[in-house]
GROMACS .gro file of C-alpha atoms in nm:
model
  407
    1GLY     CA    1  15.884   6.382  10.031
    2ASP     CA    2  15.899   6.594   9.723
    3ASN     CA    3  16.229   6.460   9.589
    4LYS     CA    4  16.111   6.098   9.620
    5LEU     CA    5  15.799   6.185   9.420
    6LYS     CA    6  16.006   6.357   9.150
    7THR     CA    7  16.233   6.051   9.126
    8LYS     CA    8  15.932   5.819   9.087
    9MET     CA    9  15.780   6.047   8.823
   10TYR     CA   10  16.107   6.051   8.630
   11LEU     CA   11  16.138   5.671   8.649
   12ALA     CA   12  15.779   5.631   8.527
   13LEU     CA   13  15.830   5.873   8.235
   14GLN     CA   14  16.158   5.706   8.140
   15SER     CA   15  15.992   5.361   8.143
   16LEU     CA   16  15.704   5.488   7.928
   17GLU     CA   17  15.946   5.645   7.678
   18LEU     CA   18  16.143   5.319   7.652
   19ASP     CA   19  15.822   5.125   7.582
   20LEU     CA   20  15.697   5.377   7.323
   21SER     CA   21  16.037   5.378   7.149
   22LYS     CA   22  16.028   4.998   7.140
   23MET     CA   23  15.674   5.009   6.996
   24ALA     CA   24  15.793   5.246   6.722
   25GLY     CA   25  16.080   5.010   6.639
   26MET     CA   26  15.855   4.702   6.633
   27TYR     CA   27  15.605   4.875   6.403
   28TRP     CA   28  15.886   4.962   6.162
   29GLN     CA   29  16.028   4.605   6.176
   30ALA     CA   30  15.687   4.455   6.103
   31THR     CA   31  15.587   4.695   5.823
   32ASN     CA   32  15.908   4.856   5.689
   33ALA     CA   33  15.706   5.177   5.697
   34SER     CA   34  15.824   5.501   5.538
   35PRO     CA   35  15.821   5.818   5.752
   36LEU     CA   36  15.487   5.914   5.597
   37ASP     CA   37  15.342   5.568   5.672
   38LYS     CA   38  15.459   5.601   6.032
   39ILE     CA   39  15.289   5.939   6.071
   40LEU     CA   40  14.958   5.834   5.918
   41HIS     CA   41  14.934   5.472   6.032
   42GLY     CA   42  15.208   5.400   6.290
   43SER     CA   43  15.107   5.263   6.629
   44VAL     CA   44  15.280   5.560   6.796
   45GLY     CA   45  15.300   5.785   6.489
   46TYR     CA   46  15.644   5.919   6.396
   47LEU     CA   47  15.836   5.924   6.725
   48THR     CA   48  16.106   6.179   6.810
   49PRO     CA   49  16.284   6.099   7.140
   50ARG     CA   50  16.310   6.350   7.424
   51SER     CA   51  16.621   6.564   7.387
   52GLY     CA   52  16.760   6.908   7.463
   53GLY     CA   53  16.457   7.049   7.641
   54HIS     CA   54  16.208   6.898   7.395
   55LEU     CA   55  15.970   6.632   7.526
   56MET     CA   56  15.919   6.308   7.332
   57ASN     CA   57  15.705   6.397   7.029
   58LEU     CA   58  15.455   6.176   6.843
   59LYS     CA   59  15.360   6.309   6.499
   60TYR     CA   60  15.029   6.146   6.407
   61TYR     CA   61  14.891   6.339   6.108
   62VAL     CA   62  14.997   6.549   5.808
   63SER     CA   63  14.791   6.698   5.527
   64PRO     CA   64  14.880   6.702   5.157
   65TYR     CA   65  14.927   7.077   5.181
   66ASP     CA   66  15.165   7.035   5.477
   67LEU     CA   67  15.399   6.861   5.233
   68PHE     CA   68  15.444   7.171   5.019
   69GLU     CA   69  15.669   7.462   5.118
   70GLU     CA   70  15.463   7.766   5.209
   71GLY     CA   71  15.504   8.036   4.946
   72THR     CA   72  15.709   7.838   4.693
   73GLY     CA   73  15.487   7.531   4.661
   74ALA     CA   74  15.800   7.312   4.644
   75PRO     CA   75  15.735   6.959   4.773
   76ILE     CA   76  15.884   6.861   5.109
   77ILE     CA   77  16.042   6.519   5.062
   78LEU     CA   78  16.022   6.323   5.385
   79ASN     CA   79  16.296   6.080   5.479
   80GLU     CA   80  16.441   5.956   5.808
   81ASN     CA   81  16.679   6.256   5.814
   82ASN     CA   82  16.411   6.509   5.719
   83VAL     CA   83  16.088   6.507   5.917
   84PRO     CA   84  16.051   6.866   6.045
   85ARG     CA   85  15.936   6.884   6.407
   86TYR     CA   86  15.676   7.155   6.329
   87LEU     CA   87  15.516   6.957   6.045
   88GLY     CA   88  15.156   6.837   6.076
   89MET     CA   89  14.976   6.744   6.399
   90ASN     CA   90  15.172   6.641   6.707
   91VAL     CA   91  15.139   6.543   7.072
   92CYS     CA   92  15.416   6.539   7.330
   93VAL     CA   93  15.455   6.271   7.597
   94THR     CA   94  15.482   6.385   7.958
   95ILE     CA   95  15.396   6.309   8.319
   96GLU     CA   96  15.222   6.558   8.549
   97GLY     CA   97  15.095   6.573   8.905
   98THR     CA   98  14.724   6.501   8.957
   99LEU     CA   99  14.469   6.540   9.237
  100THR     CA  100  14.402   6.164   9.238
  101MET     CA  101  14.631   5.866   9.297
  102ASN     CA  102  14.723   5.652   8.996
  103LYS     CA  103  14.909   5.324   8.957
  104LEU     CA  104  15.187   5.386   8.703
  105PRO     CA  105  15.463   5.149   8.588
  106ILE     CA  106  15.817   5.249   8.691
  107ALA     CA  107  15.982   4.979   8.477
  108PRO     CA  108  15.939   4.904   8.104
  109LEU     CA  109  15.650   4.662   8.037
  110ILE     CA  110  15.728   4.530   7.688
  111MET     CA  111  15.858   4.173   7.691
  112GLY     CA  112  16.097   4.053   7.422
  113THR     CA  113  16.158   4.212   7.083
  114HIS     CA  114  15.912   4.019   6.867
  115PRO     CA  115  15.565   4.159   6.794
  116VAL     CA  116  15.257   3.940   6.832
  117ASP     CA  117  15.118   4.030   6.486
  118ASN     CA  118  15.210   4.181   6.149
  119LYS     CA  119  15.135   4.534   6.274
  120GLY     CA  120  15.416   4.535   6.527
  121THR     CA  121  15.195   4.499   6.837
  122PRO     CA  122  15.412   4.413   7.140
  123SER     CA  123  15.347   4.180   7.429
  124PHE     CA  124  15.320   4.359   7.766
  125SER     CA  125  15.398   4.213   8.107
  126SER     CA  126  15.132   4.258   8.376
  127VAL     CA  127  15.136   4.565   8.599
  128THR     CA  128  15.224   4.441   8.949
  129SER     CA  129  15.330   4.590   9.283
  130ALA     CA  130  15.689   4.505   9.184
  131ASN     CA  131  15.695   4.715   8.865
  132SER     CA  132  15.450   4.995   8.950
  133VAL     CA  133  15.376   5.253   9.217
  134ASP     CA  134  15.066   5.446   9.329
  135PHE     CA  135  15.130   5.819   9.333
  136PRO     CA  136  14.953   6.149   9.254
  137ALA     CA  137  15.060   6.176   8.889
  138CYS     CA  138  14.958   6.051   8.546
  139PHE     CA  139  15.094   6.017   8.193
  140PHE     CA  140  14.965   6.271   7.940
  141LEU     CA  141  14.963   6.326   7.566
  142LYS     CA  142  14.961   6.706   7.530
  143PHE     CA  143  14.861   6.907   7.223
  144PRO     CA  144  15.066   7.215   7.124
  145LYS     CA  145  14.735   7.399   7.093
  146PRO     CA  146  14.387   7.278   7.195
  147VAL     CA  147  14.209   7.059   6.938
  148PRO     CA  148  13.831   7.077   6.870
  149VAL     CA  149  13.661   6.747   6.956
  150SER     CA  150  13.298   6.636   6.964
  151GLN     CA  151  13.104   6.546   7.278
  152ALA     CA  152  13.078   6.187   7.151
  153PHE     CA  153  13.457   6.176   7.101
  154ILE     CA  154  13.509   6.279   7.466
  155GLN     CA  155  13.290   5.988   7.578
  156LYS     CA  156  13.469   5.736   7.353
  157LEU     CA  157  13.810   5.853   7.470
  158GLN     CA  158  13.714   5.834   7.838
  159ASN     CA  159  13.580   5.482   7.781
  160CYS     CA  160  13.918   5.392   7.626
  161THR     CA  161  14.140   5.533   7.901
  162GLY     CA  162  13.907   5.498   8.200
  163ILE     CA  163  14.014   5.847   8.310
  164PRO     CA  164  13.806   6.168   8.297
  165LEU     CA  165  13.948   6.416   8.045
  166PHE     CA  166  13.849   6.720   8.250
  167ASP     CA  167  13.866   6.801   8.623
  168THR     CA  168  13.543   7.001   8.589
  169PRO     CA  169  13.279   6.944   8.319
  170PRO     CA  170  13.371   7.143   8.005
  171THR     CA  171  13.152   7.401   7.835
  172TYR     CA  172  13.015   7.268   7.506
  173VAL     CA  173  12.953   7.492   7.202
  174PRO     CA  174  12.874   7.408   6.837
  175LEU     CA  175  13.169   7.201   6.707
  176TYR     CA  176  13.175   7.384   6.373
  177GLU     CA  177  13.243   7.713   6.556
  178LEU     CA  178  13.548   7.558   6.721
  179ILE     CA  179  13.676   7.411   6.393
  180THR     CA  180  13.632   7.753   6.231
  181GLN     CA  181  13.834   7.922   6.506
  182PHE     CA  182  14.102   7.652   6.490
  183GLU     CA  183  14.146   7.696   6.113
  184LEU     CA  184  14.147   8.075   6.120
  185SER     CA  185  14.392   8.086   6.412
  186LYS     CA  186  14.655   7.916   6.193
  187GLU     CA  187  14.712   8.259   6.039
  188GLU     CA  188  14.838   8.417   6.359
  189GLU     CA  189  14.905   8.762   6.219
  190GLU     CA  190  14.533   8.802   6.151
  191ASP     CA  191  14.276   8.902   6.410
  192PRO     CA  192  14.122   8.596   6.574
  193CYS     CA  193  13.782   8.497   6.447
  194PRO     CA  194  13.493   8.607   6.668
  195LEU     CA  195  13.308   8.309   6.814
  196HIS     CA  196  12.980   8.419   6.655
  197HIS     CA  197  13.098   8.419   6.294
  198THR     CA  198  12.831   8.422   6.020
  199MET     CA  199  12.976   8.085   5.911
  200HIS     CA  200  12.974   8.189   5.543
  201PHE     CA  201  13.307   8.132   5.367
  202PHE     CA  202  13.427   8.186   5.012
  203ALA     CA  203  13.664   7.970   4.810
  204ALA     CA  204  13.824   8.095   4.489
  205LEU     CA  205  13.917   7.788   4.284
  206PRO     CA  206  14.050   7.761   3.928
  207GLY     CA  207  13.751   7.842   3.708
  208GLN     CA  208  13.499   7.842   3.995
  209GLN     CA  209  13.398   8.051   4.295
  210HIS     CA  210  13.219   7.889   4.588
  211CYS     CA  211  13.033   8.011   4.896
  212TYR     CA  212  13.001   7.769   5.189
  213PHE     CA  213  12.751   7.801   5.472
  214LEU     CA  214  12.847   7.584   5.769
  215ASN     CA  215  12.515   7.515   5.941
  216LYS     CA  216  12.653   7.476   6.294
  217ASP     CA  217  12.308   7.466   6.455
  218ALA     CA  218  12.152   7.201   6.229
  219PRO     CA  219  11.965   6.951   6.450
  220LEU     CA  220  12.095   6.594   6.463
  221PRO     CA  221  11.847   6.302   6.482
  222ASP     CA  222  11.826   6.349   6.862
  223GLY     CA  223  11.712   6.709   6.809
  224ARG     CA  224  12.029   6.871   6.945
  225SER     CA  225  12.304   7.035   6.742
  226LEU     CA  226  12.656   6.887   6.715
  227GLN     CA  227  12.845   7.007   7.022
  228GLY     CA  228  13.214   7.005   7.099
  229THR     CA  229  13.488   7.147   7.319
  230LEU     CA  230  13.862   7.210   7.307
  231LEU     CA  231  14.095   6.939   7.432
  232ASN     CA  232  14.440   7.026   7.573
  233LYS     CA  233  14.568   6.689   7.690
  234ILE     CA  234  14.475   6.323   7.737
  235ALA     CA  235  14.559   6.126   8.052
  236PHE     CA  236  14.646   5.754   8.042
  237HIS     CA  237  14.802   5.487   8.267
  238HIS     CA  238  14.954   5.233   8.028
  239PRO     CA  239  15.161   5.247   7.705
  240SER     CA  240  14.915   5.010   7.530
  241ARG     CA  241  14.656   5.293   7.533
  242VAL     CA  242  14.866   5.521   7.310
  243PRO     CA  243  14.790   5.351   6.972
  244LEU     CA  244  14.416   5.348   7.054
  245ILE     CA  245  14.423   5.716   7.157
  246LEU     CA  246  14.615   5.820   6.843
  247ASN     CA  247  14.370   5.638   6.615
  248MET     CA  248  14.079   5.814   6.782
  249ILE     CA  249  14.248   6.153   6.746
  250ARG     CA  250  14.327   6.081   6.379
  251HIS     CA  251  13.958   6.007   6.320
  252GLN     CA  252  13.847   6.334   6.481
  253VAL     CA  253  14.115   6.532   6.296
  254ALA     CA  254  14.008   6.378   5.962
  255TYR     CA  255  13.651   6.501   6.027
  256ASN     CA  256  13.779   6.844   6.136
  257THR     CA  257  13.999   6.861   5.828
  258LEU     CA  258  13.709   6.814   5.588
  259ILE     CA  259  13.492   7.074   5.763
  260GLY     CA  260  13.793   7.305   5.802
  261SER     CA  261  13.866   7.287   5.429
  262CYS     CA  262  13.570   7.524   5.376
  263VAL     CA  263  13.708   7.780   5.620
  264LYS     CA  264  13.905   8.045   5.436
  265ARG     CA  265  13.968   8.419   5.470
  266THR     CA  266  13.896   8.468   5.098
  267VAL     CA  267  13.685   8.779   5.040
  268LEU     CA  268  13.433   8.774   4.754
  269LYS     CA  269  13.111   8.965   4.707
  270ALA     CA  270  12.826   8.736   4.804
  271ASP     CA  271  12.621   8.857   4.509
  272SER     CA  272  12.899   8.817   4.251
  273PRO     CA  273  12.762   8.647   3.940
  274GLY     CA  274  12.841   8.278   3.907
  275ILE     CA  275  12.915   8.208   4.274
  276LEU     CA  276  12.810   7.851   4.353
  277GLN     CA  277  12.631   7.805   4.687
  278PHE     CA  278  12.688   7.506   4.919
  279GLU     CA  279  12.548   7.419   5.261
  280VAL     CA  280  12.738   7.188   5.496
  281CYS     CA  281  12.524   7.023   5.770
  282PRO     CA  282  12.637   6.783   6.043
  283LEU     CA  283  12.443   6.455   6.050
  284SER     CA  284  12.641   6.294   6.334
  285ASP     CA  285  12.981   6.329   6.500
  286SER     CA  286  13.139   6.152   6.200
  287CYS     CA  287  12.900   6.224   5.913
  288PHE     CA  288  12.780   6.537   5.729
  289SER     CA  289  12.604   6.645   5.410
  290VAL     CA  290  12.696   6.901   5.142
  291SER     CA  291  12.392   7.033   4.952
  292PHE     CA  292  12.408   7.226   4.624
  293GLN     CA  293  12.221   7.291   4.301
  294HIS     CA  294  12.242   7.020   4.035
  295PRO     CA  295  12.498   7.133   3.771
  296VAL     CA  296  12.251   7.061   3.486
  297ASN     CA  297  11.899   7.066   3.638
  298ASP     CA  298  11.746   7.317   3.880
  299SER     CA  299  11.699   7.058   4.154
  300LEU     CA  300  11.888   7.026   4.483
  301VAL     CA  301  12.140   6.745   4.522
  302CYS     CA  302  12.334   6.632   4.825
  303VAL     CA  303  12.656   6.444   4.896
  304VAL     CA  304  12.677   6.261   5.229
  305MET     CA  305  13.030   6.200   5.359
  306ASP     CA  306  13.078   5.951   5.640
  307VAL     CA  307  13.425   5.956   5.796
  308GLN     CA  308  13.468   5.589   5.891
  309ASP     CA  309  13.815   5.646   6.033
  310SER     CA  310  14.115   5.859   5.942
  311THR     CA  311  14.177   5.662   5.622
  312HIS     CA  312  13.827   5.582   5.495
  313VAL     CA  313  13.551   5.823   5.393
  314ASN     CA  314  13.231   5.679   5.246
  315CYS     CA  315  13.055   5.912   5.000
  316LYS     CA  316  12.703   5.891   4.858
  317LEU     CA  317  12.537   6.128   4.610
  318TYR     CA  318  12.161   6.177   4.641
  319LYS     CA  319  11.972   6.322   4.341
  320GLY     CA  320  11.626   6.309   4.186
  321LEU     CA  321  11.538   6.005   3.973
  322SER     CA  322  11.493   6.224   3.665
  323ASP     CA  323  11.809   6.431   3.727
  324ALA     CA  324  12.100   6.395   3.485
  325LEU     CA  325  12.388   6.175   3.600
  326ILE     CA  326  12.659   6.382   3.769
  327CYS     CA  327  12.922   6.125   3.867
  328THR     CA  328  12.950   5.801   4.060
  329ASP     CA  329  12.988   5.763   4.436
  330ASP     CA  330  13.320   5.593   4.366
  331PHE     CA  331  13.447   5.901   4.180
  332ILE     CA  332  13.358   6.127   4.475
  333ALA     CA  333  13.522   5.890   4.724
  334LYS     CA  334  13.842   5.887   4.518
  335VAL     CA  335  13.857   6.267   4.505
  336VAL     CA  336  13.788   6.300   4.878
  337GLN     CA  337  14.042   6.035   4.971
  338ARG     CA  338  14.296   6.216   4.754
  339CYS     CA  339  14.268   6.566   4.897
  340MET     CA  340  14.019   6.557   5.189
  341SER     CA  341  13.889   6.896   5.078
  342ILE     CA  342  13.521   6.980   5.032
  343PRO     CA  343  13.585   7.270   4.787
  344VAL     CA  344  13.825   7.064   4.572
  345THR     CA  345  13.575   6.776   4.572
  346MET     CA  346  13.281   7.001   4.479
  347ARG     CA  347  13.485   7.150   4.195
  348ALA     CA  348  13.574   6.803   4.067
  349ILE     CA  349  13.208   6.691   4.084
  350ARG     CA  350  13.103   6.990   3.876
  351ARG     CA  351  13.385   6.939   3.627
  352LYS     CA  352  13.294   6.572   3.599
  353ALA     CA  353  12.929   6.659   3.536
  354GLU     CA  354  13.037   6.900   3.261
  355THR     CA  355  13.267   6.645   3.097
  356ILE     CA  356  13.071   6.325   3.162
  357GLN     CA  357  12.975   6.294   2.795
  358ALA     CA  358  13.343   6.315   2.702
  359ASP     CA  359  13.410   6.042   2.961
  360THR     CA  360  13.720   6.209   3.104
  361PRO     CA  361  13.920   5.951   3.303
  362ALA     CA  362  13.847   6.007   3.672
  363LEU     CA  363  14.202   5.991   3.801
  364SER     CA  364  14.340   6.244   3.552
  365LEU     CA  365  14.065   6.485   3.658
  366ILE     CA  366  14.151   6.434   4.025
  367ALA     CA  367  14.524   6.484   3.960
  368GLU     CA  368  14.457   6.796   3.755
  369THR     CA  369  14.235   6.938   4.032
  370VAL     CA  370  14.497   6.883   4.303
  371GLU     CA  371  14.780   7.015   4.081
  372ASP     CA  372  14.578   7.328   4.002
  373MET     CA  373  14.530   7.395   4.371
  374VAL     CA  374  14.897   7.347   4.454
  375LYS     CA  375  15.012   7.569   4.163
  376LYS     CA  376  14.785   7.844   4.286
  377ASN     CA  377  14.922   7.783   4.638
  378LEU     CA  378  14.573   7.710   4.766
  379PRO     CA  379  14.555   7.432   5.019
  380PRO     CA  380  14.392   7.124   4.875
  381ALA     CA  381  14.284   7.127   5.240
  382SER     CA  382  14.436   6.933   5.517
  383SER     CA  383  14.443   6.558   5.523
  384PRO     CA  384  14.624   6.252   5.412
  385GLY     CA  385  14.431   6.145   5.106
  386TYR     CA  386  14.759   6.017   4.967
  387GLY     CA  387  14.793   5.796   5.272
  388MET     CA  388  14.472   5.610   5.201
  389THR     CA  389  14.434   5.279   5.033
  390THR     CA  390  14.167   5.113   4.826
  391GLY     CA  391  14.134   4.738   4.845
  392ASN     CA  392  14.467   4.572   4.918
  393ASN     CA  393  14.679   4.833   4.748
  394PRO     CA  394  14.929   4.953   5.013
  395MET     CA  395  15.073   5.301   5.027
  396SER     CA  396  15.367   5.360   4.801
  397GLY     CA  397  15.568   5.549   5.060
  398THR     CA  398  15.634   5.847   4.834
  399THR     CA  399  15.512   6.183   4.948
  400THR     CA  400  15.352   6.402   4.683
  401PRO     CA  401  14.973   6.386   4.670
  402THR     CA  402  14.967   6.374   4.291
  403SER     CA  403  15.180   6.062   4.266
  404THR     CA  404  15.072   5.832   4.546
  405PHE     CA  405  14.698   5.792   4.512
  406PRO     CA  406  14.628   5.423   4.450
  407GLY     CA  407  14.475   5.412   4.103
   0.00000   0.00000   0.00000
């Protein structure tokens, strides 16, 4: 009865953990990845084995601001002996009872020690009646706290795993409301944000003050607004699903990070002179626009950001034909991929427009912007801009955002 089931569940979890540990080792062998590389790009993230009451932990995402000590602003230098468990975004690996029967392996599936490609992908043996058992349980990746995800993301993830994410259909609300709550709940000592927030936020940046309106109800091309829900855990049957799941989560978190970068508790008077106004509108589950007044003309301009995946954001500036040049799309993309912050990017665009005649080198302006934010202990806003690459330039493996952006 019950003891037999517990034994099978333990065998299945142990087998999964062995396979995931092997996948982590094969990724490192193939890529010689630094701890930061493993977190941002690793097939199973940065893996910490189960020990002393802690489940196996997969760290799959950190932001530039995560790598600075809170309060002091001192950089956190990651190495194999120093990757704090609390840092960044994590999932734990577990097995839980379910209402339905599932076929789960009770023996490790990875054959040999050599990956099949240069990314460390292993070769798996087939799941057979000899190495697997049907029982009412499933593997899960569990989040420490629920993560906001879009309705489209839910569908993609269920297509990937073949398993429904919810026992009963979830309630969907505007995704931007959930991202707002998620960001504001990071400051636990504060009162939680009411669900029906005005969605106006202020950002005090060096030399500039911004007001952001997150237009959560803006209609998408299909006429409906961008909807989402909170996700607690993800079920799966096979270790080969884990890299696919993590990449999907990274993509969603990159989108959330950009939108969340506008969400601050800063209090400014809305009618203060010189406050710059911005409107952020969803265009799809991975794309949004930021509209604002042209820094030189009176016209409205717009930057469209399309989050291709967790390491690539396409940016395009739309302005009137007769409007003065502000900056290039490439400049915007470089700023975004450095800090993944809308306010920092908008500040840099304005600074670039002001200095375009002086032809200030783009990278020095980006570095100065990020350094300013860190000195003032303002988050450059979550996300691994420093983990991104342009062309074939690989990551350097160092950890401070101001030194690793590929020039």
